[in-house]
């Protein structure tokens, strides 16, 4: 059975801004308060999708969420009409306003964990939205994520949707950013990487920054999805303390290829050995030594947050332009491309607006492995075409502010504009009413 990987990219939302909300994410922490450029941000995302689609890869779009999330503010005691609520929260708690306004749902690698039907007990594609409980501004994403995924993958004979895991610290789940499906012609494995074991306080854990994914959560996802070929391994706590807040900042895999830093896991050597034993012939792991690239360099360039795409011409790497500008990161890529290296071509892409918040090319997409028949059942309105691209570009230019600074978040016209933009988008994508404000 041939499996096609659909790239479901999050559209950057009109409230894209830099609020320094993600402790442990170096880019987010260091760009706090900077002016953002939402229109440029969404257009950069569209450029990336257009390039990926030009490789013959299946591409689709995931709409942004309704922000600011006024229902969050009301649930915390702010009362009155929208304008009054926004003015009060701006005055009393501007950080909360930024949390309610974040466009973080653009990083769809964290939207959910997805399992192909061939590895699921029910033989349907499995979706579980991540609870993202570690960060308040992300913990409000799952309800709208779930609604959108159910709408896009609606046919219950092919797709099965679960509720997010309970949002307790024991079950912190960050979705596909910590999950990689590897397979050779004969074997497959689902690699789940966790940051801590919540119920074992004596287990190794980071000292400075939070471990967002727990082993308990990874195991629960594997159980829910009915996966019997799962492999669990722990992230290196020192890497988390150096800014590797998700595994996809230090490793990327696709099919039979795994590109990984030597300090990615608590025990990288034994992890790779175990994967090689499971996957057999054909598995290729490229382990990058710290001598070639330190963990902080991996974090600042986001080399491992490249998209690794299987195309008819071999594996193509879509890497952030920060890699191109960094001689040591560039040298690592050059080695992968040379001779019988695992990559046939690299393409550098400018997604700087997302990068400044710690989101590279791979963060911006959720991989959905589908059979041909399942692909045909995806909501057609979100699937990439030249016509859709043109409409989305015109839509972005019409609705997105050119720039935003922290004080702009209190402007009620931003909230109104976001809803008008989402209404226009759901019409354009033929999604019907999907957001609570449309019910
Ligand atoms: O969760 N940044 C996101 C970046 C997510 C990247 N995703 C993956 N690695 N898969 C996060 O930390 C920053 C928002 C701000 O500071 O305004 C933010 O949420």
PDB file of C-alpha atoms in Angstrom, residues 72 128 141 186 206 210 263 323 325 342 360 411:
ATOM      1  CA  UNK A  72     -10.700  32.889  28.067  1.00  0.00           C
ATOM      2  CA  UNK A 128      -5.354  13.299  18.937  1.00  0.00           C
ATOM      3  CA  UNK A 141      -5.689  25.739  21.202  1.00  0.00           C
ATOM      4  CA  UNK A 186       9.951  -4.344   5.654  1.00  0.00           C
ATOM      5  CA  UNK A 206      16.043  19.416  32.965  1.00  0.00           C
ATOM      6  CA  UNK A 210      10.447  22.700  31.456  1.00  0.00           C
ATOM      7  CA  UNK A 263      23.090  14.953  22.167  1.00  0.00           C
ATOM      8  CA  UNK A 323      21.245  27.481   8.062  1.00  0.00           C
ATOM      9  CA  UNK A 325      23.989  31.845   6.563  1.00  0.00           C
ATOM     10  CA  UNK A 342      20.760  10.707   2.416  1.00  0.00           C
ATOM     11  CA  UNK A 360      11.035  26.665  11.761  1.00  0.00           C
ATOM     12  CA  UNK A 411      -7.197  47.538  19.682  1.00  0.00           C
TER      13      UNK A 411
END
